């Protein structure tokens, strides 16, 4: 019987006849792959900063020596009785002691001078009686501080210079526990071994560095099984005891425990007699049948093995034929794949041929179309040479038509200036009259209602006629009706009537002022179409006069009215005729009789130059400053 089995029976006997715990693994089957973890119990350092001892110790009292349970019991019997923690004196020396064999002892008075100090017990209760919890805790830490330490271990195997595993550091513990590990990552060269070396290092607050505590080479076959858990093991463990946690339980090695039959067995409690019914055992015939059946089974197994051997021999002899037969389906499958590939390639070839024929047909059609295109290009080239002259003639005709349109527009604007003359008011800057009726610049507090209404009616009539002549649609259409003219606002998001009166009598002031604002916006739209930029749209008549002046200016003479027209509107001899414009007459026309016309013409020439350069024309370049001349003369400055 192995030592671990004996130890298991010993532990089971102490449990009072309970079921014994046995390991699952046989000693010969224990390998490193079954090792899951290692723990350390009863940590004892080799050198501790304890109090200096006054006597030497033998090998049995060395703290690091292993103590088996039997040795612990022996040491317990030989241990001397220590004094108890009591503040009372020893018993009187006259009393009979159980170790004096009934003999009376000397009187205490006779021995007091010589043994007063040695026989007096030290009082220990006074040291702890009134101490605070903090002092008690400090004393307890001082007692256990030299035994608690930081520890870690490493595992080493043969033919490996480096350790196969290094554990984490267990902080300040007498019985350190370490995490479990798995050595499968080390490979079968390590996991199939059945022995290893454990090296333990320790360090506490009294040491400067790590101390090499112990080195133990363990053979897994020689370990003793102590149970599934430590709770089921009641015996004391020796100092620095290493516990090996295997897959089936916990193992350790008791160094002083004998092996083999030398270990005395502690018999378990005698089994209790069974009170149940007694069952009969098997008969001889039944056992004979079982034996015969076992022989038949063995014979069948032998026959099976013989047949297997014969079949293996036959298969070995016909191995080549069998391989040929097994390759037939593979060859057939390969032939099918080749045939399907050939069919697919034939289909692709046919589709490629069709695409080739289609591309050839498309190329031929393109060549024919290109040939026709070249012929048509040659014909068009011959027509282009003759069409160049026609194109030049068309361009000249177009330019002439545009000049005629511009001339007619100039003539119409000149007629409008004659029909609705706009004259300056002497003594007032930028104040004008239309047809002799004064129109203030958006300030109608002191103006006469009838005069203002009539003047606005003339302005509405001019805008209504000028809009189609300039081919510009007014955003705010006007309805000229003399002194009761009106203007419409179809754009703004307003409620109520959208027609606003251009007269002051009998209407709301805000509606009249809004109508004046709209008619000024129409003048601004027409001016912007001609490239003019107005500085102040509230000045109605100055803006309108400047608009008519710019629209009637241009190069060359004004064209005559077509035959059959109204001869009463001929312009010979009229004071506002543009027949003597500076562009047509030359430099001699600069000495015009009317200085206002000359200044406006100069402003128009500047506006034409600005418009040709792409820059906007600023309104009132020729009407910004004014001064009153003697009589009815008004000279514009800049």
CSV table of C-alpha atoms in Angstrom, one decimal, residues 50-483:
chain,number,residue,atom,x,y,z
A,50,UNK,CA,13.1,38.6,17.3
A,51,UNK,CA,14.3,38.9,20.8
A,52,UNK,CA,17.8,37.5,21.5
A,53,UNK,CA,17.6,34.0,22.9
A,54,UNK,CA,19.6,33.1,25.9
A,55,UNK,CA,20.2,29.5,25.0
A,56,UNK,CA,21.1,27.4,22.0
A,57,UNK,CA,18.7,25.3,20.1
A,58,UNK,CA,19.1,21.8,18.7
A,59,UNK,CA,18.0,20.5,15.3
A,60,UNK,CA,14.6,19.6,16.6
A,61,UNK,CA,13.9,23.2,17.7
A,62,UNK,CA,15.0,24.8,14.4
A,63,UNK,CA,11.9,26.8,13.2
A,64,UNK,CA,12.5,25.8,9.5
A,65,UNK,CA,12.6,22.0,10.2
A,66,UNK,CA,9.7,19.9,9.2
A,67,UNK,CA,7.5,18.4,11.9
A,68,UNK,CA,5.2,15.6,11.2
A,69,UNK,CA,2.0,15.1,13.2
A,70,UNK,CA,3.6,12.3,15.3
A,71,UNK,CA,6.6,14.5,16.0
A,72,UNK,CA,4.3,17.4,17.0
A,73,UNK,CA,2.6,15.0,19.5
A,74,UNK,CA,6.0,14.0,20.9
A,75,UNK,CA,7.2,17.5,21.3
A,76,UNK,CA,4.0,18.4,23.0
A,77,UNK,CA,4.5,15.7,25.6
A,78,UNK,CA,8.1,16.8,26.4
A,79,UNK,CA,7.3,20.5,26.5
A,80,UNK,CA,7.5,22.1,29.9
A,81,UNK,CA,4.6,23.7,31.6
A,82,UNK,CA,4.7,27.4,31.2
A,83,UNK,CA,3.4,29.9,33.7
A,84,UNK,CA,0.0,31.3,33.2
A,85,UNK,CA,-0.8,34.9,32.7
A,86,UNK,CA,-1.9,35.7,36.2
A,87,UNK,CA,-1.1,38.4,38.7
A,88,UNK,CA,-1.4,36.0,41.8
A,89,UNK,CA,1.6,34.4,43.5
A,90,UNK,CA,2.6,30.8,43.3
A,91,UNK,CA,1.1,28.4,45.7
A,92,UNK,CA,2.5,28.2,49.1
A,93,UNK,CA,5.6,26.2,49.4
A,94,UNK,CA,4.2,24.3,52.4
A,95,UNK,CA,1.5,22.8,50.2
A,96,UNK,CA,2.0,19.4,48.7
A,97,UNK,CA,2.9,19.3,45.0
A,98,UNK,CA,1.8,16.5,42.8
A,99,UNK,CA,5.4,16.0,41.6
A,100,UNK,CA,6.9,15.9,45.2
A,101,UNK,CA,5.8,12.3,45.8
A,102,UNK,CA,3.8,13.4,48.9
A,103,UNK,CA,6.8,14.9,50.8
A,104,UNK,CA,6.4,18.2,52.5
A,105,UNK,CA,8.3,21.1,51.1
A,106,UNK,CA,10.3,23.6,53.1
A,107,UNK,CA,8.6,26.7,54.6
A,108,UNK,CA,8.4,29.7,52.4
A,109,UNK,CA,9.9,31.9,55.1
A,110,UNK,CA,13.1,29.8,55.2
A,111,UNK,CA,13.5,30.0,51.5
A,112,UNK,CA,12.3,33.6,51.0
A,113,UNK,CA,15.7,35.3,51.3
A,114,UNK,CA,17.3,33.0,48.7
A,115,UNK,CA,14.4,32.4,46.3
A,116,UNK,CA,12.3,35.5,46.7
A,117,UNK,CA,13.1,36.6,43.2
A,118,UNK,CA,13.0,33.3,41.5
A,119,UNK,CA,9.7,32.1,43.2
A,120,UNK,CA,7.8,35.3,42.6
A,121,UNK,CA,5.7,35.1,39.5
A,122,UNK,CA,5.8,37.9,37.0
A,123,UNK,CA,2.6,39.9,36.9
A,124,UNK,CA,1.3,39.9,33.2
A,125,UNK,CA,-2.2,41.1,33.7
A,126,UNK,CA,-1.2,44.7,34.5
A,127,UNK,CA,0.5,45.1,31.1
A,128,UNK,CA,-2.8,44.4,29.2
A,129,UNK,CA,-5.5,45.3,31.7
A,130,UNK,CA,-5.6,49.0,31.0
A,131,UNK,CA,-4.1,49.1,27.6
A,132,UNK,CA,-5.9,50.8,24.7
A,133,UNK,CA,-6.9,48.9,21.6
A,134,UNK,CA,-4.2,50.8,19.6
A,135,UNK,CA,-1.5,49.7,22.0
A,136,UNK,CA,-2.8,46.1,21.9
A,137,UNK,CA,-2.8,46.2,18.1
A,138,UNK,CA,0.7,47.6,18.0
A,139,UNK,CA,1.9,44.8,20.4
A,140,UNK,CA,0.2,42.2,18.3
A,141,UNK,CA,1.7,43.5,15.1
A,142,UNK,CA,5.1,43.5,16.8
A,143,UNK,CA,4.7,39.9,17.7
A,144,UNK,CA,3.6,38.8,14.2
A,145,UNK,CA,5.5,41.3,12.2
A,146,UNK,CA,8.7,39.3,11.9
A,147,UNK,CA,6.8,36.3,10.5
A,148,UNK,CA,4.7,38.0,7.9
A,149,UNK,CA,6.5,38.6,4.6
A,150,UNK,CA,6.1,39.0,0.9
A,151,UNK,CA,6.7,35.8,-1.0
A,152,UNK,CA,6.8,34.4,-4.5
A,153,UNK,CA,8.0,31.1,-6.1
A,154,UNK,CA,9.3,29.8,-9.4
A,155,UNK,CA,9.1,26.4,-11.0
A,156,UNK,CA,12.1,24.7,-12.6
A,157,UNK,CA,12.5,21.5,-14.6
A,158,UNK,CA,15.5,19.7,-16.1
A,159,UNK,CA,17.0,20.9,-19.4
A,160,UNK,CA,15.5,24.4,-19.0
A,161,UNK,CA,17.7,27.1,-17.8
A,162,UNK,CA,14.9,29.6,-17.2
A,163,UNK,CA,11.9,28.9,-14.9
A,164,UNK,CA,8.8,27.5,-16.6
A,165,UNK,CA,6.6,29.6,-14.3
A,166,UNK,CA,7.0,32.6,-11.9
A,167,UNK,CA,4.2,33.4,-9.5
A,168,UNK,CA,2.9,36.8,-8.4
A,169,UNK,CA,3.9,38.3,-5.1
A,170,UNK,CA,1.8,37.5,-2.1
A,171,UNK,CA,1.8,40.5,0.2
A,172,UNK,CA,2.4,40.2,4.0
A,173,UNK,CA,1.0,36.8,4.7
A,174,UNK,CA,2.1,33.8,7.0
A,175,UNK,CA,0.1,31.4,4.8
A,176,UNK,CA,0.4,32.9,1.3
A,177,UNK,CA,-2.0,31.8,-1.4
A,178,UNK,CA,-1.1,32.1,-5.1
A,179,UNK,CA,-3.2,32.0,-8.2
A,180,UNK,CA,-3.6,28.7,-10.0
A,181,UNK,CA,-1.8,28.2,-13.3
A,182,UNK,CA,-1.8,26.0,-16.4
A,183,UNK,CA,1.5,24.6,-17.8
A,184,UNK,CA,0.0,23.4,-21.1
A,185,UNK,CA,1.5,26.3,-22.9
A,186,UNK,CA,5.0,24.9,-22.0
A,187,UNK,CA,4.5,22.0,-24.3
A,188,UNK,CA,4.6,18.2,-23.8
A,189,UNK,CA,8.3,18.2,-23.0
A,190,UNK,CA,7.4,19.8,-19.7
A,191,UNK,CA,3.9,18.6,-19.0
A,192,UNK,CA,4.9,14.9,-19.2
A,193,UNK,CA,7.5,15.2,-16.5
A,194,UNK,CA,6.8,13.9,-13.0
A,195,UNK,CA,9.2,15.9,-11.0
A,196,UNK,CA,10.1,19.6,-10.6
A,197,UNK,CA,12.0,22.1,-8.4
A,198,UNK,CA,10.2,24.8,-6.4
A,199,UNK,CA,12.3,27.8,-5.3
A,200,UNK,CA,10.7,30.3,-2.8
A,201,UNK,CA,11.9,33.9,-2.2
A,202,UNK,CA,10.7,36.0,0.8
A,203,UNK,CA,11.1,39.6,2.0
A,204,UNK,CA,9.8,41.4,5.1
A,205,UNK,CA,10.2,44.9,6.5
A,206,UNK,CA,13.4,43.9,8.4
A,207,UNK,CA,15.2,42.8,5.2
A,208,UNK,CA,16.9,45.0,2.7
A,209,UNK,CA,16.1,42.7,-0.3
A,210,UNK,CA,14.7,39.4,-1.4
A,211,UNK,CA,16.0,36.3,0.6
A,212,UNK,CA,16.3,32.9,-1.0
A,213,UNK,CA,14.1,31.0,1.5
A,214,UNK,CA,14.1,27.4,0.3
A,215,UNK,CA,14.5,25.1,-2.7
A,216,UNK,CA,12.6,21.9,-2.8
A,217,UNK,CA,12.8,19.2,-5.5
A,218,UNK,CA,9.6,17.2,-5.5
A,219,UNK,CA,8.9,13.9,-7.2
A,220,UNK,CA,5.2,13.7,-7.8
A,221,UNK,CA,5.1,9.9,-7.2
A,222,UNK,CA,6.4,10.4,-3.6
A,223,UNK,CA,3.8,13.0,-2.6
A,224,UNK,CA,1.2,12.2,0.1
A,225,UNK,CA,-2.5,12.8,-0.5
A,226,UNK,CA,-4.1,14.9,2.3
A,227,UNK,CA,-7.6,15.4,1.0
A,228,UNK,CA,-9.7,17.3,-1.5
A,229,UNK,CA,-9.6,20.5,0.7
A,230,UNK,CA,-7.5,21.7,3.6
A,231,UNK,CA,-10.7,21.8,5.8
A,232,UNK,CA,-10.8,18.0,5.9
A,233,UNK,CA,-7.1,17.7,7.1
A,234,UNK,CA,-7.0,18.2,10.9
A,235,UNK,CA,-3.3,17.6,11.5
A,236,UNK,CA,-0.7,20.3,12.0
A,237,UNK,CA,1.5,21.1,9.1
A,238,UNK,CA,5.3,21.7,9.4
A,239,UNK,CA,6.9,25.1,8.9
A,240,UNK,CA,7.4,26.2,5.3
A,241,UNK,CA,5.1,23.4,4.1
A,242,UNK,CA,4.5,23.4,0.4
A,243,UNK,CA,1.1,22.1,-0.8
A,244,UNK,CA,0.6,20.9,-4.4
A,245,UNK,CA,-2.9,21.3,-5.8
A,246,UNK,CA,-3.5,18.6,-8.3
A,247,UNK,CA,-6.6,17.9,-10.3
A,248,UNK,CA,-7.8,15.3,-7.8
A,249,UNK,CA,-6.9,17.0,-4.5
A,250,UNK,CA,-4.1,18.4,-2.4
A,251,UNK,CA,-0.7,16.7,-2.0
A,252,UNK,CA,2.3,17.4,0.2
A,253,UNK,CA,5.5,15.7,1.4
A,254,UNK,CA,6.1,15.0,5.0
A,255,UNK,CA,9.8,14.6,5.3
A,256,UNK,CA,9.9,12.6,8.5
A,257,UNK,CA,6.9,10.3,7.7
A,258,UNK,CA,8.0,6.6,7.1
A,259,UNK,CA,6.8,4.9,4.0
A,260,UNK,CA,5.7,1.3,3.3
A,261,UNK,CA,4.4,-0.9,6.1
A,262,UNK,CA,6.2,1.0,8.8
A,263,UNK,CA,3.4,3.5,9.1
A,264,UNK,CA,1.0,2.3,11.8
A,265,UNK,CA,-2.5,2.1,10.6
A,266,UNK,CA,-5.2,3.6,12.8
A,267,UNK,CA,-8.1,1.3,12.4
A,268,UNK,CA,-11.4,2.7,11.6
A,269,UNK,CA,-14.5,2.2,13.8
A,270,UNK,CA,-15.9,-1.3,13.5
A,271,UNK,CA,-18.7,-1.6,11.0
A,272,UNK,CA,-22.2,-1.7,12.4
A,273,UNK,CA,-24.0,-5.0,11.9
A,274,UNK,CA,-26.5,-4.8,9.1
A,275,UNK,CA,-30.1,-5.1,10.1
A,276,UNK,CA,-31.5,-5.6,6.5
A,277,UNK,CA,-32.5,-8.9,4.9
A,278,UNK,CA,-29.8,-11.3,3.9
A,279,UNK,CA,-29.7,-11.8,0.1
A,280,UNK,CA,-28.6,-15.2,-1.4
A,281,UNK,CA,-25.4,-15.2,-3.5
A,282,UNK,CA,-24.9,-16.7,-7.0
A,283,UNK,CA,-25.1,-20.5,-7.4
A,284,UNK,CA,-22.4,-22.7,-8.9
A,285,UNK,CA,-24.3,-23.2,-12.1
A,286,UNK,CA,-24.7,-19.5,-12.6
A,287,UNK,CA,-21.0,-19.0,-12.0
A,288,UNK,CA,-20.3,-21.8,-14.5
A,289,UNK,CA,-22.5,-20.2,-17.1
A,290,UNK,CA,-20.7,-16.8,-16.6
A,291,UNK,CA,-17.4,-18.6,-17.0
A,292,UNK,CA,-18.5,-20.3,-20.2
A,293,UNK,CA,-19.9,-17.0,-21.5
A,294,UNK,CA,-16.6,-15.3,-20.8
A,295,UNK,CA,-14.7,-18.0,-22.7
A,296,UNK,CA,-17.1,-17.5,-25.6
A,297,UNK,CA,-16.6,-13.8,-25.6
A,298,UNK,CA,-12.8,-14.3,-25.5
A,299,UNK,CA,-13.1,-16.8,-28.4
A,300,UNK,CA,-15.2,-14.3,-30.4
A,301,UNK,CA,-12.6,-11.5,-29.7
A,302,UNK,CA,-9.8,-13.8,-30.9
A,303,UNK,CA,-11.8,-14.7,-34.0
A,304,UNK,CA,-12.4,-11.0,-34.7
A,305,UNK,CA,-8.7,-10.3,-34.3
A,306,UNK,CA,-7.8,-13.1,-36.7
A,307,UNK,CA,-10.4,-12.0,-39.3
A,308,UNK,CA,-9.1,-8.4,-39.0
A,309,UNK,CA,-5.5,-9.7,-39.6
A,310,UNK,CA,-6.6,-11.7,-42.7
A,311,UNK,CA,-8.5,-8.7,-44.1
A,312,UNK,CA,-5.5,-6.5,-43.6
A,313,UNK,CA,-3.4,-9.1,-45.4
A,314,UNK,CA,-5.8,-9.3,-48.3
A,315,UNK,CA,-6.1,-5.5,-48.6
A,316,UNK,CA,-2.3,-5.3,-48.5
A,317,UNK,CA,-2.0,-7.9,-51.3
A,318,UNK,CA,-4.6,-6.1,-53.5
A,319,UNK,CA,-3.5,-2.6,-52.6
A,320,UNK,CA,-2.7,-1.6,-56.2
A,321,UNK,CA,-6.0,-2.9,-57.6
A,322,UNK,CA,-8.0,-1.3,-54.9
A,323,UNK,CA,-6.2,2.0,-55.5
A,324,UNK,CA,-7.0,1.7,-59.2
A,325,UNK,CA,-10.7,1.0,-58.5
A,326,UNK,CA,-10.8,4.0,-56.0
A,327,UNK,CA,-9.3,6.3,-58.6
A,328,UNK,CA,-12.0,5.4,-61.2
A,329,UNK,CA,-14.7,7.7,-59.8
A,330,UNK,CA,-12.1,10.5,-59.4
A,331,UNK,CA,-11.1,10.1,-63.1
A,332,UNK,CA,-14.8,10.0,-64.1
A,333,UNK,CA,-15.4,13.2,-62.1
A,334,UNK,CA,-12.4,14.8,-63.7
A,335,UNK,CA,-13.6,13.9,-67.2
A,336,UNK,CA,-17.0,15.4,-66.5
A,337,UNK,CA,-15.4,18.6,-65.4
A,338,UNK,CA,-13.3,18.7,-68.5
A,339,UNK,CA,-16.4,18.1,-70.7
A,340,UNK,CA,-18.3,20.9,-69.0
A,341,UNK,CA,-15.3,23.2,-69.4
A,342,UNK,CA,-15.1,22.4,-73.1
A,343,UNK,CA,-18.8,23.1,-73.6
A,344,UNK,CA,-18.4,26.4,-71.7
A,345,UNK,CA,-15.4,27.4,-73.8
A,346,UNK,CA,-17.4,26.6,-77.0
A,347,UNK,CA,-20.2,28.8,-75.8
A,348,UNK,CA,-17.8,31.6,-75.1
A,349,UNK,CA,-16.1,31.2,-78.5
A,350,UNK,CA,-19.5,31.4,-80.2
A,351,UNK,CA,-20.4,34.6,-78.3
A,352,UNK,CA,-17.0,36.1,-79.1
A,353,UNK,CA,-17.5,35.3,-82.8
A,354,UNK,CA,-20.9,37.1,-82.7
A,355,UNK,CA,-19.3,40.1,-81.1
A,356,UNK,CA,-16.6,40.1,-83.7
A,357,UNK,CA,-19.1,40.1,-86.5
A,358,UNK,CA,-21.1,42.9,-84.9
A,359,UNK,CA,-18.0,45.1,-84.5
A,360,UNK,CA,-17.0,44.4,-88.1
A,361,UNK,CA,-20.5,45.5,-89.3
A,362,UNK,CA,-20.3,48.6,-87.0
A,363,UNK,CA,-16.9,49.5,-88.4
A,364,UNK,CA,-18.1,49.2,-92.0
A,365,UNK,CA,-21.2,51.4,-91.2
A,366,UNK,CA,-18.9,54.0,-89.5
A,367,UNK,CA,-16.6,54.0,-92.5
A,368,UNK,CA,-19.6,54.6,-94.8
A,369,UNK,CA,-20.9,57.4,-92.6
A,370,UNK,CA,-17.4,59.0,-92.4
A,371,UNK,CA,-17.2,58.9,-96.2
A,372,UNK,CA,-20.6,60.6,-96.5
A,373,UNK,CA,-19.5,63.1,-93.9
A,374,UNK,CA,-16.4,64.0,-95.8
A,375,UNK,CA,-18.5,64.6,-99.0
A,376,UNK,CA,-20.9,66.7,-97.1
A,377,UNK,CA,-18.0,68.6,-95.5
A,378,UNK,CA,-16.6,69.4,-98.9
A,379,UNK,CA,-19.9,70.7,-100.1
A,380,UNK,CA,-20.3,72.8,-97.0
A,381,UNK,CA,-16.8,74.2,-97.4
A,382,UNK,CA,-17.7,75.3,-100.9
A,383,UNK,CA,-20.8,77.0,-99.5
A,384,UNK,CA,-18.9,78.6,-96.7
A,385,UNK,CA,-16.7,80.6,-99.1
A,386,UNK,CA,-19.7,82.1,-100.7
A,387,UNK,CA,-21.5,82.6,-97.3
A,388,UNK,CA,-18.7,84.7,-95.9
A,389,UNK,CA,-19.7,87.6,-98.1
A,390,UNK,CA,-23.4,87.1,-97.1
A,391,UNK,CA,-22.4,87.0,-93.4
A,392,UNK,CA,-20.5,90.2,-93.7
A,393,UNK,CA,-23.5,91.8,-95.4
A,394,UNK,CA,-25.9,90.4,-92.7
A,395,UNK,CA,-23.6,91.8,-90.0
A,396,UNK,CA,-23.6,95.2,-91.7
A,397,UNK,CA,-27.4,95.1,-92.0
A,398,UNK,CA,-27.7,94.1,-88.4
A,399,UNK,CA,-25.5,96.9,-87.2
A,400,UNK,CA,-27.4,99.3,-89.4
A,401,UNK,CA,-30.7,98.1,-88.0
A,402,UNK,CA,-29.4,98.5,-84.4
A,403,UNK,CA,-28.2,102.0,-85.3
A,404,UNK,CA,-31.6,102.8,-86.8
A,405,UNK,CA,-33.4,101.5,-83.7
A,406,UNK,CA,-31.1,103.5,-81.4
A,407,UNK,CA,-31.7,106.6,-83.6
A,408,UNK,CA,-35.4,106.2,-83.5
A,409,UNK,CA,-35.2,105.7,-79.7
A,410,UNK,CA,-33.2,108.9,-79.5
A,411,UNK,CA,-35.7,110.7,-81.6
A,412,UNK,CA,-38.6,109.5,-79.5
A,413,UNK,CA,-36.9,110.5,-76.3
A,414,UNK,CA,-36.1,113.9,-77.8
A,415,UNK,CA,-39.8,114.3,-78.8
A,416,UNK,CA,-40.8,113.3,-75.2
A,417,UNK,CA,-38.5,116.1,-73.9
A,418,UNK,CA,-40.2,118.6,-76.2
A,419,UNK,CA,-43.7,117.4,-75.4
A,420,UNK,CA,-43.1,117.3,-71.6
A,421,UNK,CA,-40.4,119.9,-71.0
A,422,UNK,CA,-38.6,119.6,-67.7
A,423,UNK,CA,-37.1,123.0,-66.7
A,424,UNK,CA,-35.2,124.1,-63.5
A,425,UNK,CA,-36.7,126.5,-61.0
A,426,UNK,CA,-34.5,129.6,-60.7
A,427,UNK,CA,-33.0,130.0,-57.2
A,428,UNK,CA,-33.6,126.4,-56.0
A,429,UNK,CA,-31.1,123.6,-56.3
A,430,UNK,CA,-32.3,120.4,-58.1
A,431,UNK,CA,-35.8,121.7,-58.3
A,432,UNK,CA,-37.6,121.3,-61.6
A,433,UNK,CA,-41.0,121.8,-63.2
A,434,UNK,CA,-42.7,119.6,-65.8
A,435,UNK,CA,-44.9,121.4,-68.3
A,436,UNK,CA,-44.6,124.5,-66.0
A,437,UNK,CA,-45.8,122.6,-62.9
A,438,UNK,CA,-43.5,122.3,-59.9
A,439,UNK,CA,-43.0,118.9,-58.4
A,440,UNK,CA,-41.1,118.7,-55.0
A,441,UNK,CA,-38.6,115.9,-54.4
A,442,UNK,CA,-40.7,113.7,-52.1
A,443,UNK,CA,-41.6,116.5,-49.7
A,444,UNK,CA,-45.2,117.6,-50.2
A,445,UNK,CA,-46.0,119.5,-47.0
A,446,UNK,CA,-46.3,123.0,-48.6
A,447,UNK,CA,-47.1,121.9,-52.1
A,448,UNK,CA,-50.4,122.4,-53.8
A,449,UNK,CA,-52.4,119.2,-54.3
A,450,UNK,CA,-53.7,120.0,-57.8
A,451,UNK,CA,-50.3,121.0,-59.1
A,452,UNK,CA,-48.6,117.9,-57.6
A,453,UNK,CA,-51.3,115.6,-59.0
A,454,UNK,CA,-51.0,117.1,-62.5
A,455,UNK,CA,-47.2,116.9,-62.4
A,456,UNK,CA,-47.3,113.3,-61.3
A,457,UNK,CA,-49.8,112.6,-64.1
A,458,UNK,CA,-47.3,113.9,-66.6
A,459,UNK,CA,-44.5,111.8,-65.1
A,460,UNK,CA,-46.7,108.7,-65.3
A,461,UNK,CA,-47.5,109.5,-68.9
A,462,UNK,CA,-43.8,109.8,-69.8
A,463,UNK,CA,-43.0,106.4,-68.0
A,464,UNK,CA,-45.9,104.7,-69.8
A,465,UNK,CA,-44.6,105.9,-73.2
A,466,UNK,CA,-40.9,105.4,-72.4
A,467,UNK,CA,-41.3,101.8,-71.3
A,468,UNK,CA,-42.2,100.2,-74.7
A,469,UNK,CA,-39.8,102.5,-76.5
A,470,UNK,CA,-36.9,101.2,-74.3
A,471,UNK,CA,-38.3,97.6,-74.4
A,472,UNK,CA,-38.2,97.5,-70.6
A,473,UNK,CA,-41.3,96.3,-68.6
A,474,UNK,CA,-42.1,98.4,-65.6
A,475,UNK,CA,-42.3,96.3,-62.4
A,476,UNK,CA,-44.9,98.7,-61.1
A,477,UNK,CA,-47.4,99.5,-64.0
A,478,UNK,CA,-48.8,103.0,-64.1
A,479,UNK,CA,-52.2,104.1,-65.3
A,480,UNK,CA,-51.9,107.6,-66.7
A,481,UNK,CA,-55.1,109.6,-66.2
A,482,UNK,CA,-54.1,113.2,-65.9
A,483,UNK,CA,-54.3,114.4,-62.3
